[in-house]
PDB file of C-alpha atoms and ligand atoms in Angstrom:
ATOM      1  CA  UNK A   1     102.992  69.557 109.070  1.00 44.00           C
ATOM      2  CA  UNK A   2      99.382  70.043 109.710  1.00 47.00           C
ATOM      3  CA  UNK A   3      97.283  70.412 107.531  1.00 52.00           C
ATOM      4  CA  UNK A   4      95.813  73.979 108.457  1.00 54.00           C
ATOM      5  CA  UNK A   5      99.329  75.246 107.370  1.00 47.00           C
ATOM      6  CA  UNK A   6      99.890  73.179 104.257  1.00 44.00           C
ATOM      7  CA  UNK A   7      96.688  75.069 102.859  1.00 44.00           C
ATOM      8  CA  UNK A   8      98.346  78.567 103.985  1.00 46.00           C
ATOM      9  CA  UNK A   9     101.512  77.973 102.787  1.00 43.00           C
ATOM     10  CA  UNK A  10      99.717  76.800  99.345  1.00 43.00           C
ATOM     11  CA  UNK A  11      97.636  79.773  99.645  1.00 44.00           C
ATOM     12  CA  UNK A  12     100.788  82.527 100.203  1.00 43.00           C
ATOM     13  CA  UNK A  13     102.878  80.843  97.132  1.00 41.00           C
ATOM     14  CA  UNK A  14      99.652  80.958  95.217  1.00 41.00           C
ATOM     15  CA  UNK A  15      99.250  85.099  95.818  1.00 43.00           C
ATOM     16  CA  UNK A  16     102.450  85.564  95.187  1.00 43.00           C
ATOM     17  CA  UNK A  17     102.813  83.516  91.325  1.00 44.00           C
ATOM     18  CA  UNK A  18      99.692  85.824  90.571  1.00 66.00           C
ATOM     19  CA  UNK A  19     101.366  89.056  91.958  1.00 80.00           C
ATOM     20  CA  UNK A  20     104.656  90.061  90.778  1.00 87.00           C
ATOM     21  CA  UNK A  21     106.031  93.183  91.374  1.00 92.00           C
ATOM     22  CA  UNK A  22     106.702  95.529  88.582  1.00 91.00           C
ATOM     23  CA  UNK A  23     109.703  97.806  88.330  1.00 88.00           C
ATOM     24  CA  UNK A  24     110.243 101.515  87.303  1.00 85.00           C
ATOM     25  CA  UNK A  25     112.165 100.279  84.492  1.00 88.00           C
ATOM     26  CA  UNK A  26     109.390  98.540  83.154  1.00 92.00           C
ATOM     27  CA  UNK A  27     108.366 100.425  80.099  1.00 94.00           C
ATOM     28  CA  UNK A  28     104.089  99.658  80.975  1.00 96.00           C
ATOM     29  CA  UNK A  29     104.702 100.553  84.442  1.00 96.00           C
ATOM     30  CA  UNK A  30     106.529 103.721  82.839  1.00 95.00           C
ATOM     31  CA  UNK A  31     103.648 104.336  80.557  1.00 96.00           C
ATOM     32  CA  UNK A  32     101.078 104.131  83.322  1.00 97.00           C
ATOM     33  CA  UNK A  33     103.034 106.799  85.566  1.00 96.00           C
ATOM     34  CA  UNK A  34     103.244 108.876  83.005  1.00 96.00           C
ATOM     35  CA  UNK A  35      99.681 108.588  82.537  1.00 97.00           C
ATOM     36  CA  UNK A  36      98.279 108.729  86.315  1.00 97.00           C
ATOM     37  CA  UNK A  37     100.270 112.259  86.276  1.00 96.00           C
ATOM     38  CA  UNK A  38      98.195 113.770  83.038  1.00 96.00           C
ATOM     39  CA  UNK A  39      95.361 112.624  84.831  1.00 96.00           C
ATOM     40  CA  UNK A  40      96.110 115.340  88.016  1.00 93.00           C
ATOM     41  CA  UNK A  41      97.278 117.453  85.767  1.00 94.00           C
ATOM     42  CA  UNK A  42      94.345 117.583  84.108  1.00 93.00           C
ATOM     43  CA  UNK A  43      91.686 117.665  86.812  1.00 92.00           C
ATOM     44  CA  UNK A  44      93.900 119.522  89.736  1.00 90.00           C
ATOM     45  CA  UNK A  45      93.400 122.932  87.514  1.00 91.00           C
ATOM     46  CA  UNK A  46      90.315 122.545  86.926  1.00 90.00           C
ATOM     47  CA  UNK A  47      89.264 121.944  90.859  1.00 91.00           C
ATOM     48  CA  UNK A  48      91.298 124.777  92.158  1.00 91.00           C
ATOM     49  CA  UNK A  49      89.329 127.152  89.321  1.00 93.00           C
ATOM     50  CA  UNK A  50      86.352 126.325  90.685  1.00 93.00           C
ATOM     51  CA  UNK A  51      86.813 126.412  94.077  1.00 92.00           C
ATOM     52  CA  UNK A  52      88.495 130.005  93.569  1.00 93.00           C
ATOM     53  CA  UNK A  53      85.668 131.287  91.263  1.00 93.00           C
ATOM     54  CA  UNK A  54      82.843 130.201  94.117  1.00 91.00           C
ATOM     55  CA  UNK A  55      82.037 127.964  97.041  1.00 91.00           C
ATOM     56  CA  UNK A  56      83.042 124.024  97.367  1.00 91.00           C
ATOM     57  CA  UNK A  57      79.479 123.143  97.014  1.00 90.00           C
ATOM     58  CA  UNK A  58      79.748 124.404  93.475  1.00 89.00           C
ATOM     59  CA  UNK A  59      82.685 122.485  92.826  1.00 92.00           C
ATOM     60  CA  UNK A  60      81.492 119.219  93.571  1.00 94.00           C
ATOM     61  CA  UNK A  61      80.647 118.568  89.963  1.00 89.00           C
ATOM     62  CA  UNK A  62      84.908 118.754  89.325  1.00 87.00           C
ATOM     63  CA  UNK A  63      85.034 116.134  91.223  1.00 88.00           C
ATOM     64  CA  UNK A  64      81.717 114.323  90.301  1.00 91.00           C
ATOM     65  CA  UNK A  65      81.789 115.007  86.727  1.00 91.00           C
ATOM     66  CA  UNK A  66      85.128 116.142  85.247  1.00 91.00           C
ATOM     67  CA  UNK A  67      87.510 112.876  87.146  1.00 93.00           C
ATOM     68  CA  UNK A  68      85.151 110.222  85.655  1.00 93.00           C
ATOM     69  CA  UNK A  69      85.290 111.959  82.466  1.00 94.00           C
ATOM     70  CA  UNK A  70      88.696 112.684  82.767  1.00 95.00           C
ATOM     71  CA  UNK A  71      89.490 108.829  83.277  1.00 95.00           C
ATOM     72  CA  UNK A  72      87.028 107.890  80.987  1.00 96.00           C
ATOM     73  CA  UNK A  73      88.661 110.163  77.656  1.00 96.00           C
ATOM     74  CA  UNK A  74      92.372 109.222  79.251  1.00 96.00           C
ATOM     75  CA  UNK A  75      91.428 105.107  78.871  1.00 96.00           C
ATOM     76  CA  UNK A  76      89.829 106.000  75.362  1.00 97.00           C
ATOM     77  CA  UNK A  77      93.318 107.485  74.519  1.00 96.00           C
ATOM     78  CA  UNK A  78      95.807 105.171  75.636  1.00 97.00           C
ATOM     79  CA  UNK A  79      93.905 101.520  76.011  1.00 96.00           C
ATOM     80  CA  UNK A  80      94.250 101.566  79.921  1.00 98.00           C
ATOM     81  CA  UNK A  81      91.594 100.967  81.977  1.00 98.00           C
ATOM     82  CA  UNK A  82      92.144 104.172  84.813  1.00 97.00           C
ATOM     83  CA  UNK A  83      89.829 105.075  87.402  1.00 96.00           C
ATOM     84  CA  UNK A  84      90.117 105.909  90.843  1.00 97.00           C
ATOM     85  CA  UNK A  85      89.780 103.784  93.792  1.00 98.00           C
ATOM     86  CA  UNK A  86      89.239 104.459  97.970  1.00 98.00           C
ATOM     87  CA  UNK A  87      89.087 101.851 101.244  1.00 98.00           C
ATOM     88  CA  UNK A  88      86.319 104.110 102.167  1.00 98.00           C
ATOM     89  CA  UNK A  89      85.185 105.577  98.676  1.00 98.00           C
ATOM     90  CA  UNK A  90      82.501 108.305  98.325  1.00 97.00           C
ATOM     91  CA  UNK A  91      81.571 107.129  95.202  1.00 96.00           C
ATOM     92  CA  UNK A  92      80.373 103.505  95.420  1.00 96.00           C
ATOM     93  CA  UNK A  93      81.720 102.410  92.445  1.00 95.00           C
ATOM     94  CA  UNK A  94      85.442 103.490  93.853  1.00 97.00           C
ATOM     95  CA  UNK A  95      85.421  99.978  95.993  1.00 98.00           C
ATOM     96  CA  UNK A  96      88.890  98.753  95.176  1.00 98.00           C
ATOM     97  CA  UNK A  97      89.354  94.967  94.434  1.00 98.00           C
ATOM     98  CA  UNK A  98      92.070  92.863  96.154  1.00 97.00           C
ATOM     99  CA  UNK A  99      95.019  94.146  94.681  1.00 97.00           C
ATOM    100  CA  UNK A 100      94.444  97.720  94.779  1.00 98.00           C
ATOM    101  CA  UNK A 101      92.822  96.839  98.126  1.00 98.00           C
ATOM    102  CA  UNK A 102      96.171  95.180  99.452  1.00 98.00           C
ATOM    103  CA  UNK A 103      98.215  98.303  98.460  1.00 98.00           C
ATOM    104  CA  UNK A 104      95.931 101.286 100.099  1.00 98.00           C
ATOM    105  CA  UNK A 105      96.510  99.001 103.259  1.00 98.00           C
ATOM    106  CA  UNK A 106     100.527  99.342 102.490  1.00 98.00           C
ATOM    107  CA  UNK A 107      99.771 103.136 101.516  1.00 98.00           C
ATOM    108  CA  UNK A 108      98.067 103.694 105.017  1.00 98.00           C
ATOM    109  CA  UNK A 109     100.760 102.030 107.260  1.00 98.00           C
ATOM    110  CA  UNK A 110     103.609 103.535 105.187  1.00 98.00           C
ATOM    111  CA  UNK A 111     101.901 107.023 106.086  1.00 98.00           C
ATOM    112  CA  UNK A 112     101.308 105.622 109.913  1.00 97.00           C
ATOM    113  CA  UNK A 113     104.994 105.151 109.916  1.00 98.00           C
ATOM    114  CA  UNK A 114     105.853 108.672 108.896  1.00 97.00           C
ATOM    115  CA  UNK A 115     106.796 107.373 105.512  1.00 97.00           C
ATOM    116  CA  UNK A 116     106.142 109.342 101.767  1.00 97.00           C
ATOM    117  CA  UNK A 117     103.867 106.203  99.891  1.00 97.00           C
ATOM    118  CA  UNK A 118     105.164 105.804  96.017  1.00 95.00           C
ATOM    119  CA  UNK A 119     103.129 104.101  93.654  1.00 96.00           C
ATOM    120  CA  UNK A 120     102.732 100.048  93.764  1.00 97.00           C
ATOM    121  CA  UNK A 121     102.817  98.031  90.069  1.00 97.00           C
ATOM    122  CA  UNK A 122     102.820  94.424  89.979  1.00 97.00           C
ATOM    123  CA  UNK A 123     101.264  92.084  87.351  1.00 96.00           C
ATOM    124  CA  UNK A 124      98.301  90.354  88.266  1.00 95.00           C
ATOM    125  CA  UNK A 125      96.573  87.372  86.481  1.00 93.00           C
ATOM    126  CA  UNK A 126      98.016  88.723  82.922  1.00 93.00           C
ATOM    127  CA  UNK A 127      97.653  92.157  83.785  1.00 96.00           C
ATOM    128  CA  UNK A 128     100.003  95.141  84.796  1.00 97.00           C
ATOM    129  CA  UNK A 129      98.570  96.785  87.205  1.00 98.00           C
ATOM    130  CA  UNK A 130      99.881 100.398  88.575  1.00 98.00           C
ATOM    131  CA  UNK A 131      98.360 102.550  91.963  1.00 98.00           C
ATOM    132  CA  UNK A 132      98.840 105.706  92.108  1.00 97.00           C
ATOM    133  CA  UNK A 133      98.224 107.360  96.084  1.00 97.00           C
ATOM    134  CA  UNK A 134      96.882 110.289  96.099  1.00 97.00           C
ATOM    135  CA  UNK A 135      97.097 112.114  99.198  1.00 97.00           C
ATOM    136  CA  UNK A 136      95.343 114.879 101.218  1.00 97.00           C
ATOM    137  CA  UNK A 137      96.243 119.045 101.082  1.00 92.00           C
ATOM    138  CA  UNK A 138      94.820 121.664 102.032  1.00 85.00           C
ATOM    139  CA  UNK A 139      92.136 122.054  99.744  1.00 90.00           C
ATOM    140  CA  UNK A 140      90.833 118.327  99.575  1.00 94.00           C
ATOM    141  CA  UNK A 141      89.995 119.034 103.519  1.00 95.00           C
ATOM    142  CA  UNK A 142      87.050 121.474 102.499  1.00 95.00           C
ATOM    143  CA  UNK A 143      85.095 118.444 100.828  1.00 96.00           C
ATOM    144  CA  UNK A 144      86.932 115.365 102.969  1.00 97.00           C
ATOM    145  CA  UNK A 145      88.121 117.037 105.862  1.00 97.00           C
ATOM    146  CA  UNK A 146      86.725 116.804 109.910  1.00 96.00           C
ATOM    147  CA  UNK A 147      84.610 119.785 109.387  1.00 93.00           C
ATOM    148  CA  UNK A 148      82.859 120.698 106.517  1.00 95.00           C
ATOM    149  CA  UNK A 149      80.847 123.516 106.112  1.00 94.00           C
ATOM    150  CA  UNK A 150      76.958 122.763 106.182  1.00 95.00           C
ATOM    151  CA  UNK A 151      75.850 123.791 102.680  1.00 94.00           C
ATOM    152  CA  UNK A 152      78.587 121.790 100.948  1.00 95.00           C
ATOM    153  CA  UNK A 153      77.811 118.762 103.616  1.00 96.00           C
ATOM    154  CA  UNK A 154      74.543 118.565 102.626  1.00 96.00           C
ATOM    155  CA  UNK A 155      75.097 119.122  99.015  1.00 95.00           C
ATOM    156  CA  UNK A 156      77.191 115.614  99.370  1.00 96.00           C
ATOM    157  CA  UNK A 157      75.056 113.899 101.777  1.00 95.00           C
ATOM    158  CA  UNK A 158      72.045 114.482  98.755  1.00 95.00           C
ATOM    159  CA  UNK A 159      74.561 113.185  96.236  1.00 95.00           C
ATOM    160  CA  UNK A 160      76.383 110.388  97.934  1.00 96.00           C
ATOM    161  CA  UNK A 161      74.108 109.091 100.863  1.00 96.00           C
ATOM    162  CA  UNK A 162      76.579 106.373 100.953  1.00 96.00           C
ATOM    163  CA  UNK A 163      79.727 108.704 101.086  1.00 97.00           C
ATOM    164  CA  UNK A 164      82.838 107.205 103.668  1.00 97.00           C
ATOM    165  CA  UNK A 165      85.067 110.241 102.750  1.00 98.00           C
ATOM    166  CA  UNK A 166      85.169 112.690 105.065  1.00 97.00           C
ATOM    167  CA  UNK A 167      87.000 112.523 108.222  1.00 97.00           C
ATOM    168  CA  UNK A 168      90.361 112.718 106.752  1.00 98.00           C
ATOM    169  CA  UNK A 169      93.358 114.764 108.188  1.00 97.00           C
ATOM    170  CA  UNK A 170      96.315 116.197 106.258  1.00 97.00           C
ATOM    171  CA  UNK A 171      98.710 113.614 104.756  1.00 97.00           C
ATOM    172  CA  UNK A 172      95.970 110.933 104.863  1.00 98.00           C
ATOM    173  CA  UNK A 173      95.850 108.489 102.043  1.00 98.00           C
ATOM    174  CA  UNK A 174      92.448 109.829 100.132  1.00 98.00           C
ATOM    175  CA  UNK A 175      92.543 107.360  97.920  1.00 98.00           C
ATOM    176  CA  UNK A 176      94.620 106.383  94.448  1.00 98.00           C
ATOM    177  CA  UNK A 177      94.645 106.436  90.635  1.00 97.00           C
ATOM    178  CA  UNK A 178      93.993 102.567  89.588  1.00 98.00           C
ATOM    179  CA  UNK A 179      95.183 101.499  86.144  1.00 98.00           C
ATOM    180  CA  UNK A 180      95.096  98.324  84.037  1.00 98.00           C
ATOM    181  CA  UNK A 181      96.057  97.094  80.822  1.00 97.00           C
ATOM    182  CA  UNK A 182      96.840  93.372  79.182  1.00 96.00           C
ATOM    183  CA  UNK A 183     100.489  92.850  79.620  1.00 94.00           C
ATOM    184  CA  UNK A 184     102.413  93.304  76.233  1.00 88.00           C
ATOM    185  CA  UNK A 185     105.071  90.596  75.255  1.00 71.00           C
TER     186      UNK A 185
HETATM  187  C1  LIG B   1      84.657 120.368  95.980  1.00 60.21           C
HETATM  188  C2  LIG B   1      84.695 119.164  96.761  1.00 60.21           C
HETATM  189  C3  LIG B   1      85.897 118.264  96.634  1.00 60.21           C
HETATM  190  C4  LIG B   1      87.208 118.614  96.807  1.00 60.21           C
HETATM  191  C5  LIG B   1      87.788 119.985  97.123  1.00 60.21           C
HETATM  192  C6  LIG B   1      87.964 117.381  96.652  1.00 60.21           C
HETATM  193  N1  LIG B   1      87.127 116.327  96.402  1.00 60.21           N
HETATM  194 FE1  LIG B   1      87.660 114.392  96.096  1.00 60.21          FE
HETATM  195  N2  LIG B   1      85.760 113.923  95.707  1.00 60.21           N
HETATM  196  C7  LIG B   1      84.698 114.795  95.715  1.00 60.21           C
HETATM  197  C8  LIG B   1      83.527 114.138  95.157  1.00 60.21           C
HETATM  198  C9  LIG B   1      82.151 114.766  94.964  1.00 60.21           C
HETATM  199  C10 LIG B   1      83.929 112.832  94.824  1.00 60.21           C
HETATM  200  C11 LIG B   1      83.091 111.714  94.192  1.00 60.21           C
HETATM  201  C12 LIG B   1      83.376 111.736  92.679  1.00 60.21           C
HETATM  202  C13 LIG B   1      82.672 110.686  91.883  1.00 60.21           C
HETATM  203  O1  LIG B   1      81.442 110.620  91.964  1.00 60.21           O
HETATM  204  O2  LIG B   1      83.371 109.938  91.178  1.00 60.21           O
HETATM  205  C14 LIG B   1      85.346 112.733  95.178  1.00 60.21           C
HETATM  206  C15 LIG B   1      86.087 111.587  94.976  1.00 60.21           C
HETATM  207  C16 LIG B   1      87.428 111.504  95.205  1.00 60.21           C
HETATM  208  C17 LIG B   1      88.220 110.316  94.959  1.00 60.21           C
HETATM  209  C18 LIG B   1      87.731 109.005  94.326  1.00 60.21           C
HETATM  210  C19 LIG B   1      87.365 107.961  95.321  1.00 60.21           C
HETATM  211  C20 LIG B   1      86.012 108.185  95.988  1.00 60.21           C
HETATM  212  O3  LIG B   1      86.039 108.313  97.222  1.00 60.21           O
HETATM  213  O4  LIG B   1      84.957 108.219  95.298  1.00 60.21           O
HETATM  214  C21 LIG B   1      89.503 110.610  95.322  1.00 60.21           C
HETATM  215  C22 LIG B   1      90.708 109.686  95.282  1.00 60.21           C
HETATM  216  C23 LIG B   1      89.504 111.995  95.768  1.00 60.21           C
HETATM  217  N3  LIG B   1      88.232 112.510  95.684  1.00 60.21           N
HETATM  218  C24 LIG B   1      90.626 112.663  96.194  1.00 60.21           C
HETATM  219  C25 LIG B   1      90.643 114.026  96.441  1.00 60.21           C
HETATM  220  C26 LIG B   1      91.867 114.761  96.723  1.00 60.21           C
HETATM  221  C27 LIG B   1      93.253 114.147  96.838  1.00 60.21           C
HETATM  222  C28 LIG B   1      91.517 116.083  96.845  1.00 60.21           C
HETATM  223  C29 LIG B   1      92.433 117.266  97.053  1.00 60.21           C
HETATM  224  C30 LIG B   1      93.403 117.489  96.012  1.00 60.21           C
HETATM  225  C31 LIG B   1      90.063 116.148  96.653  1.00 60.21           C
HETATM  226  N4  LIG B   1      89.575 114.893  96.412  1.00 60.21           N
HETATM  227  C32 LIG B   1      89.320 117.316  96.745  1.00 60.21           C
HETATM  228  C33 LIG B   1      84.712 116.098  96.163  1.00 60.21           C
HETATM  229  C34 LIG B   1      85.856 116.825  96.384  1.00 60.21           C
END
């Protein structure tokens, strides 16, 4: 054997003793679906208020300021870490790691494939981890679609002169709802 493939065969056992794959049945892998779904139902209304009460520019702050806050009082409440997470994130703290990185890849060529993405869970490193895609309708298109209209372009160019999420086309993965907690024995 050379030696080239002795160090990726070591490498490929090594990723997967770190990366086991949860089940549904698993009650934390339970717990976090339960909790990625309060999280859209709590933000979802909230968007679709504001975009009916005005334009999309105005609704920005939903997204910019009612998600984090959103995650942020939802891991105060049940001791997971949530937050959301893009391969080409608008805000630049959305960068996933290598996990949630690895399963937006699966996400994207499961939608390439004509297949419906579910959510990934595996433990990693001592931690259960849970992904959550979240995909794009109709009204995501009017802030991450091919054409947006130039006051709310502008409005997110000032905001996020970084921002890698437009350009997306019904059914795309947008991105996903990332949580993390210390496994429990
Ligand atoms: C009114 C404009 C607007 C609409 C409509 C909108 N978004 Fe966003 N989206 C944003 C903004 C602004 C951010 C950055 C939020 C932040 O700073 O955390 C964002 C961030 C995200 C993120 C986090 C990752 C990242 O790129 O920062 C996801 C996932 C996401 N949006 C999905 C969606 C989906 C799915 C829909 C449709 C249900 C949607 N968005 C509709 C404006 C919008």
């Amino acid at each position: 054997m050379t030696r080239r493939l002795c160090i990726a065969l070591l490498a490929a056992t090594i990723s997967t003793a770190s990366a086991e794959e949860l089940k549904v049945s698993d009650p934390q892998v339970g717990e976090a679906s339960a909790i990625a779904l309060v999280f859209m139902s709590r933000l979802k209304p909230q968007l679709q208020a504001a975009l009916e009460s005005g334009p999309p520019a105005e609704a920005i702050s939903v997204c910019s300021e009612v998600a984090p806050r959103v995650a942020a009082e939802l891991s105060e409440e049940t001791g997971w870490s949530v937050k959301r997470v893009s391969l080409r994130p608008r805000n630049p703290g959305a960068q996933p790691d290598a996990w949630e990185r690895e399963q937006l890849l699966v996400f994207d060529r499961t939608v390439a494939a004509g297949g419906n993405p579910g959510w990934a869970a595996a433990e990693v490193d001592g931690q259960v981890r849970f992904l959550a895609p979240q995909r794009v309708g109709g009204v995501c298109l009017l802030c991450h679609g091919e054409s947006i209209d130039a006051d709310t372009a502008a409005a997110l160019k000032r905001l996020y002169p970084e921002d890698r999420a437009v350009g997306y086309k019904p059914g795309d993965v947008r991105g996903a709802i990332s949580l993390s907690a210390a496994r429990k024995q």
